[in-house]
Coordinates of N, CA and C in Angstrom, one line a residue:
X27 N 104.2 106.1 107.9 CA 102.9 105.9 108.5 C 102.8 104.6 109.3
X28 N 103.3 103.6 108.7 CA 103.6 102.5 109.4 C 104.0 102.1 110.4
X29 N 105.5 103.2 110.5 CA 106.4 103.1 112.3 C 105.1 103.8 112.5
X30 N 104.9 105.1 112.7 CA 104.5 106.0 113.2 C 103.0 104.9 114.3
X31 N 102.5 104.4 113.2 CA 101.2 103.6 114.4 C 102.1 102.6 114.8
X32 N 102.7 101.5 114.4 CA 103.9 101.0 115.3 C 104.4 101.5 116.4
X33 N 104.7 102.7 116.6 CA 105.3 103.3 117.8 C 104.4 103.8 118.6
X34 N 103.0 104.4 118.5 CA 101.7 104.6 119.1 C 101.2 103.1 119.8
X35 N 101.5 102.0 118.9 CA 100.9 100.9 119.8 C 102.1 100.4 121.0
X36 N 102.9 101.1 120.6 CA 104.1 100.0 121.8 C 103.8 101.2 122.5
X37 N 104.0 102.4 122.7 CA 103.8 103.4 123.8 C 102.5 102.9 124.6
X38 N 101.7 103.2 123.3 CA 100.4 102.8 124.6 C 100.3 101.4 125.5
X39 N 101.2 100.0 124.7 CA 101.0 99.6 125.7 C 102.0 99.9 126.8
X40 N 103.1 100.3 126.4 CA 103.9 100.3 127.5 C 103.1 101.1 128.4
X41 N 102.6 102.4 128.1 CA 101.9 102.9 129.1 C 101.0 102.7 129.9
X42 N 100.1 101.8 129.1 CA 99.5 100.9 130.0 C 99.7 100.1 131.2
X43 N 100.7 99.1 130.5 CA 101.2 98.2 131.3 C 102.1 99.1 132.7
X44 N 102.9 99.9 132.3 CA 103.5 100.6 133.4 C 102.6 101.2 134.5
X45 N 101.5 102.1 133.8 CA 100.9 102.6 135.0 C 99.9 101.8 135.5
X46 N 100.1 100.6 135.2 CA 99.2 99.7 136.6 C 100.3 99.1 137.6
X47 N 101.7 99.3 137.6 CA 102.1 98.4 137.7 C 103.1 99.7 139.0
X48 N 103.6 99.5 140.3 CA 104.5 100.1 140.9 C 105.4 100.0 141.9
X49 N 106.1 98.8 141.3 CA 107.6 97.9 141.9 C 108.2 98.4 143.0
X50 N 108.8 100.0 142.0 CA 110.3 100.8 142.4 C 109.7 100.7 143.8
X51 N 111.8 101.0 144.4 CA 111.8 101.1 145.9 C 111.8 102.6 146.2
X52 N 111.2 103.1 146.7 CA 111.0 104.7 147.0 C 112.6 105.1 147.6
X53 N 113.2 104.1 148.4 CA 113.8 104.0 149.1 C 115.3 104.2 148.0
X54 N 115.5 103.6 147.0 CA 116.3 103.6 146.4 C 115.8 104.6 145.1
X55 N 114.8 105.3 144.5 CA 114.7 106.0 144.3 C 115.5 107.1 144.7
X56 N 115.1 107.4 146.0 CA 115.7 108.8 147.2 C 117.2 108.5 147.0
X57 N 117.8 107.1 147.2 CA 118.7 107.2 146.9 C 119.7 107.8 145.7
X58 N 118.7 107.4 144.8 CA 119.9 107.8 142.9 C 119.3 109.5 143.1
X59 N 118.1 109.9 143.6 CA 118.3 111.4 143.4 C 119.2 112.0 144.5
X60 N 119.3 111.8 145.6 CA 119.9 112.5 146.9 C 122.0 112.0 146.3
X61 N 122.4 110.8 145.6 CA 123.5 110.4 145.9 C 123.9 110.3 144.2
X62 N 123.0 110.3 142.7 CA 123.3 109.9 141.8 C 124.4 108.5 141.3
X63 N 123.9 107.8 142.9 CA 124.2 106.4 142.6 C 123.3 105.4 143.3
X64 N 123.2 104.3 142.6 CA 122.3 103.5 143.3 C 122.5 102.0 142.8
X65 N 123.3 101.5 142.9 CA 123.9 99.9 142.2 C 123.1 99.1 142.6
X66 N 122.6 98.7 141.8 CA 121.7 97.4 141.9 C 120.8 98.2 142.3
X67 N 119.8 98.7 142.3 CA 118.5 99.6 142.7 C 117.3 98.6 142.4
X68 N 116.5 98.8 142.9 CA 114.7 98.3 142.2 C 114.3 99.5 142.0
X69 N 114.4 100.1 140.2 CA 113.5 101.5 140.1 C 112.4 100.9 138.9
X70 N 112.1 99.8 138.9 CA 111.2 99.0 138.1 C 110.2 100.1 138.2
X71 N 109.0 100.4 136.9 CA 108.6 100.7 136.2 C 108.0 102.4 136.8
X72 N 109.4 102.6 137.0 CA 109.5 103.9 138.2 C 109.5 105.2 136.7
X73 N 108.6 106.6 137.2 CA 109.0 107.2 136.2 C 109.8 108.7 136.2
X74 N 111.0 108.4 135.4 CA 111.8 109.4 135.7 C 112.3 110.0 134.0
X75 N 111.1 110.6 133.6 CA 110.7 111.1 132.0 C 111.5 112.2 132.1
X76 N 112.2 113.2 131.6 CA 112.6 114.4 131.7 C 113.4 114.7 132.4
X77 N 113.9 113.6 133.4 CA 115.0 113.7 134.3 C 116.8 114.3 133.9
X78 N 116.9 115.0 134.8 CA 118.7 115.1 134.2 C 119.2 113.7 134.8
X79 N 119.6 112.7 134.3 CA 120.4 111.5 134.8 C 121.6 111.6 134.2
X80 N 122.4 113.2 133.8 CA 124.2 112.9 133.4 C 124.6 112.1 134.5
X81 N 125.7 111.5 133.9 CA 126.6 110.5 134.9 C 126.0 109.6 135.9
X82 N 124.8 109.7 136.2 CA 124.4 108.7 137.2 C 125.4 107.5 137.1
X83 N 125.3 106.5 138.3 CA 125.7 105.0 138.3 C 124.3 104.3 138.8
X84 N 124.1 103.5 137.7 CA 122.6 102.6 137.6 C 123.5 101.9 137.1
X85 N 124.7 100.9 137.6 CA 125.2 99.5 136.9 C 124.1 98.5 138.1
X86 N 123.8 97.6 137.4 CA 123.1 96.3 137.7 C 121.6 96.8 138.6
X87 N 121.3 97.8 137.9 CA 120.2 98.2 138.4 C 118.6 97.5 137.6
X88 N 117.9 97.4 138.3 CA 116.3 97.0 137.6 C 115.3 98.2 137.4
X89 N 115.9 98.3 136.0 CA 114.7 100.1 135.5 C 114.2 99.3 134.6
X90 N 113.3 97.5 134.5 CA 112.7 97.1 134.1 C 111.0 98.0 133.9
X91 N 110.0 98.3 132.8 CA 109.2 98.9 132.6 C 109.7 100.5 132.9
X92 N 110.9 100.9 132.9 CA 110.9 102.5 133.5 C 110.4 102.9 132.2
X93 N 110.0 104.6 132.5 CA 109.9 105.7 131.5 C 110.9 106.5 131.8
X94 N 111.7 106.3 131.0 CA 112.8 107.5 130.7 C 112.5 108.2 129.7
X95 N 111.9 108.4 129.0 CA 111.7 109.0 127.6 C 112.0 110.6 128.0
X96 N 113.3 111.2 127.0 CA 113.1 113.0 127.3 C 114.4 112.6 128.1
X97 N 114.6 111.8 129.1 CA 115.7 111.6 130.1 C 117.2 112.0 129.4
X98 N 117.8 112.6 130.3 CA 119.2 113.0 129.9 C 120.1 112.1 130.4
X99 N 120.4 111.4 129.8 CA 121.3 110.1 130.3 C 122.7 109.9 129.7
X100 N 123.6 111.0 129.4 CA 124.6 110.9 128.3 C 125.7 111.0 129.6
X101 N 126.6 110.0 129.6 CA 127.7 109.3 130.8 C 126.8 108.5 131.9
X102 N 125.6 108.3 132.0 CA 125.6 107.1 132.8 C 126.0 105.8 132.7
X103 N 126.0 105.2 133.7 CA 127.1 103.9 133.7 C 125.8 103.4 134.0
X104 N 125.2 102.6 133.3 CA 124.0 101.3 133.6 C 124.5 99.9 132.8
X105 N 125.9 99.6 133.2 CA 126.5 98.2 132.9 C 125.5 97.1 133.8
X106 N 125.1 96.1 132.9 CA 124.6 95.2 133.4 C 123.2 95.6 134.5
X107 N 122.6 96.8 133.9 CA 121.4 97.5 134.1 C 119.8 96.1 133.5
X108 N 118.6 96.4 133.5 CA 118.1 95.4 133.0 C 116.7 96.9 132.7
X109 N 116.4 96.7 131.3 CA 115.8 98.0 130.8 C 114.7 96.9 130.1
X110 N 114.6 95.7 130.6 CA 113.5 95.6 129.8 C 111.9 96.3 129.3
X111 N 111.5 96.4 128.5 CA 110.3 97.0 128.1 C 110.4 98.5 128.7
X112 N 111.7 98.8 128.6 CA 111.2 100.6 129.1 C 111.6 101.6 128.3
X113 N 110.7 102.3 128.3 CA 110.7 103.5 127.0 C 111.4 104.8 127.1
X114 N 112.2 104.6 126.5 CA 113.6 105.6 126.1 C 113.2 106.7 124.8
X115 N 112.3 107.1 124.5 CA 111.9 107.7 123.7 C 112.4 109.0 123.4
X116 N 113.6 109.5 122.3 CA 114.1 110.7 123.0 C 114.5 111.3 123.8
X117 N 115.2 109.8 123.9 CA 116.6 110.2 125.4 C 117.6 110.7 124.8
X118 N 118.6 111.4 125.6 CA 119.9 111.5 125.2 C 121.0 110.7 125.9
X119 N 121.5 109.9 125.4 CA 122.3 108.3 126.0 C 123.7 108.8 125.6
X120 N 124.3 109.7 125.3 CA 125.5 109.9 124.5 C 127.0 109.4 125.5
X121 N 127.2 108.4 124.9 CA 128.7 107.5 126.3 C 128.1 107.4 127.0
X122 N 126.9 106.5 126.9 CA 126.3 105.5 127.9 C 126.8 104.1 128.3
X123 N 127.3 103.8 129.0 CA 128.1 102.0 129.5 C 126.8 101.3 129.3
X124 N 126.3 100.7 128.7 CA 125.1 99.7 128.5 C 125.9 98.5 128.3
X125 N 127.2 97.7 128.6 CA 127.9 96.7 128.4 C 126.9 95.5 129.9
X126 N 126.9 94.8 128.7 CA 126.1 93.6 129.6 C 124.5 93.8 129.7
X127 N 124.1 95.1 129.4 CA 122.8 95.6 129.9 C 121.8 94.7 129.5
X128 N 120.4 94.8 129.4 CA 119.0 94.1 129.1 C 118.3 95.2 128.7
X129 N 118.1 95.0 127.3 CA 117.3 96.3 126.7 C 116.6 95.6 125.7
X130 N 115.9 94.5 126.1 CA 114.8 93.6 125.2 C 113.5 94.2 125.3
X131 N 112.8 94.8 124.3 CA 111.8 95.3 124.2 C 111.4 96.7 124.8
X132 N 112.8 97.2 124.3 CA 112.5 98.3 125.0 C 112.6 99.2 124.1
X133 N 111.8 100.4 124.6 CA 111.6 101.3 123.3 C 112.7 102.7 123.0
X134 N 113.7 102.6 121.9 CA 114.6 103.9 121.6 C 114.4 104.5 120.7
X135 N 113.1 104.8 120.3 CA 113.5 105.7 118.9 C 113.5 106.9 119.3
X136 N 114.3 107.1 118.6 CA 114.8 108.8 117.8 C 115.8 109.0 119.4
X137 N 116.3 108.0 120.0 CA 117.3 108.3 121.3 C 118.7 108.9 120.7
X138 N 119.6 109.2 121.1 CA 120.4 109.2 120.7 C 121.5 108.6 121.7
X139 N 122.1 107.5 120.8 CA 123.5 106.8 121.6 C 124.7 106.7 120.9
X140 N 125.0 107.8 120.2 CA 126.4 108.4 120.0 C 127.3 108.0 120.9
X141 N 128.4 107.1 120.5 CA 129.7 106.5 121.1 C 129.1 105.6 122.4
X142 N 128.1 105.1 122.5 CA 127.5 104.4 123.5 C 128.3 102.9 123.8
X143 N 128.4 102.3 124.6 CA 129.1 101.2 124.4 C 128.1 100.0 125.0
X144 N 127.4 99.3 124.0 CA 126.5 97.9 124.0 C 127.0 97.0 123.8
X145 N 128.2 96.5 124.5 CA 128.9 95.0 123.9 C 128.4 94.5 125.0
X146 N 128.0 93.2 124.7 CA 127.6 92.5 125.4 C 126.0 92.4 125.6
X147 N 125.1 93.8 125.3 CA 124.0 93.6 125.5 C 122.9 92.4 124.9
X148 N 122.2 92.5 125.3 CA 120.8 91.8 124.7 C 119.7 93.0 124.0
X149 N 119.5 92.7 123.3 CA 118.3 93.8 122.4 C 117.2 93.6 121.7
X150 N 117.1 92.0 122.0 CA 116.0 91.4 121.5 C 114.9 92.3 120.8
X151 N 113.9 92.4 120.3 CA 113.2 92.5 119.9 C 112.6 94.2 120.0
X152 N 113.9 94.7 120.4 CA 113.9 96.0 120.6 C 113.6 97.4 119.2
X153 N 112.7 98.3 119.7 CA 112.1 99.0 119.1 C 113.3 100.4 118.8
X154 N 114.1 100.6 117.7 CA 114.6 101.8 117.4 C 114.8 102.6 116.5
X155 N 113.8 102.8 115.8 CA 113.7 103.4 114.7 C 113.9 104.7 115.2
X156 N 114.6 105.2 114.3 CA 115.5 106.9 114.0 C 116.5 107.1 115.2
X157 N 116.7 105.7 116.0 CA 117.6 106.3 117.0 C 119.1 106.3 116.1
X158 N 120.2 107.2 116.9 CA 121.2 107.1 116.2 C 122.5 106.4 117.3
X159 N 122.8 105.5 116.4 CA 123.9 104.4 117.4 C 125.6 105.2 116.6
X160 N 125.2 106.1 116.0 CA 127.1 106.5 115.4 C 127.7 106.5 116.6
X161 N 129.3 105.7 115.6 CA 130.2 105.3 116.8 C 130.1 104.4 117.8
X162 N 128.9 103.7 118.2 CA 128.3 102.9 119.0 C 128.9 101.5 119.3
X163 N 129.3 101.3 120.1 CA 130.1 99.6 120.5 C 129.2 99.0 120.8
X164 N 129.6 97.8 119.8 CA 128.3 97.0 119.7 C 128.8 95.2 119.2
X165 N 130.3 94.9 120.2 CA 131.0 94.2 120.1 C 130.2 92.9 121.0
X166 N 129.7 91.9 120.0 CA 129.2 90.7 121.1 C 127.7 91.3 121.6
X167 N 127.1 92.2 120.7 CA 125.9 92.4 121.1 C 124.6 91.5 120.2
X168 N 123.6 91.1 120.6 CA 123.0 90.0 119.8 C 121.6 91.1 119.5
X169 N 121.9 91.0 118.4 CA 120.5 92.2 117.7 C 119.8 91.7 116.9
X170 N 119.7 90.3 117.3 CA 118.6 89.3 116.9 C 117.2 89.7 117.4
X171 N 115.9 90.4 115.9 CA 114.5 90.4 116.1 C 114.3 91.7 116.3
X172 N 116.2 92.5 116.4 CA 116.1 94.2 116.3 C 114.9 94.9 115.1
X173 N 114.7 96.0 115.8 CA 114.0 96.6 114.7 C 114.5 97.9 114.6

């Protein structure tokens, strides 16, 4: 009962905070759908919930506040991506490159990142309850304030 309103308060704020807020570049948006690449993009607190994102390349990209939640993300390369505060809720991440990434306060539960490789990441204070990390590289990852 406890996650459960725990995870109701971070969504709502996230959802809050995101829908006031509308960064992304339309421009590079068009890009990652028309080309399934976009390096270094501005898709800040852009919402791409239910998206098929296999394989995309999002390395050094800003999906700072994104909603990916639902998103199919299993082989994207988002090396050195920056995911702060964006809600991954029931993604499927499976051999996701997250090496170097920024995923501080960002929400994963119940994601799944099966063989995912997080070395190097930052995870601060990151929300993941029931996500599953089996097999997950997590070499030089700092999961200081994890939850």
């Amino acid at each position: 009962m406890k996650n459960s309103i725990h995870f109701l308060l971070a969504s709502f704020l996230l959802f809050t905070f995101t829908n006031t807020c509308s960064a992304f570049s339309k421009e590079d948006l068009n890009q990652l759908l028309d080309t399934r690449k976009c390096e270094g993009c501005d898709l800040s607190f852009v919402n791409l919930e239910f998206m098929n994102l296999k394989d995309v390349d999002l390395r050094r990209a800003d999906l700072e506040g994104a909603q990916l939640s639902n998103a199919y993300l299993t082989g994207a390369n988002l090396a050195g991506a920056n995911l702060t505060s964006a809600l991954l809720v029931d993604a499927e991440m499976k051999g996701v490159n997250l090496t170097g990434a920024i995923l501080e306060r960002a929400v994963l539960t119940r994601s799944g990142l099966k063989g995912a490789d997080l070395s190097g990441a930052k995870v601060g204070m990151v929300y993941a309850v029931f996500a599953d990390f089996e097999s997950a590289r997590l070499v030089g990852t700092d999961l200081k304030f994890a939850n």
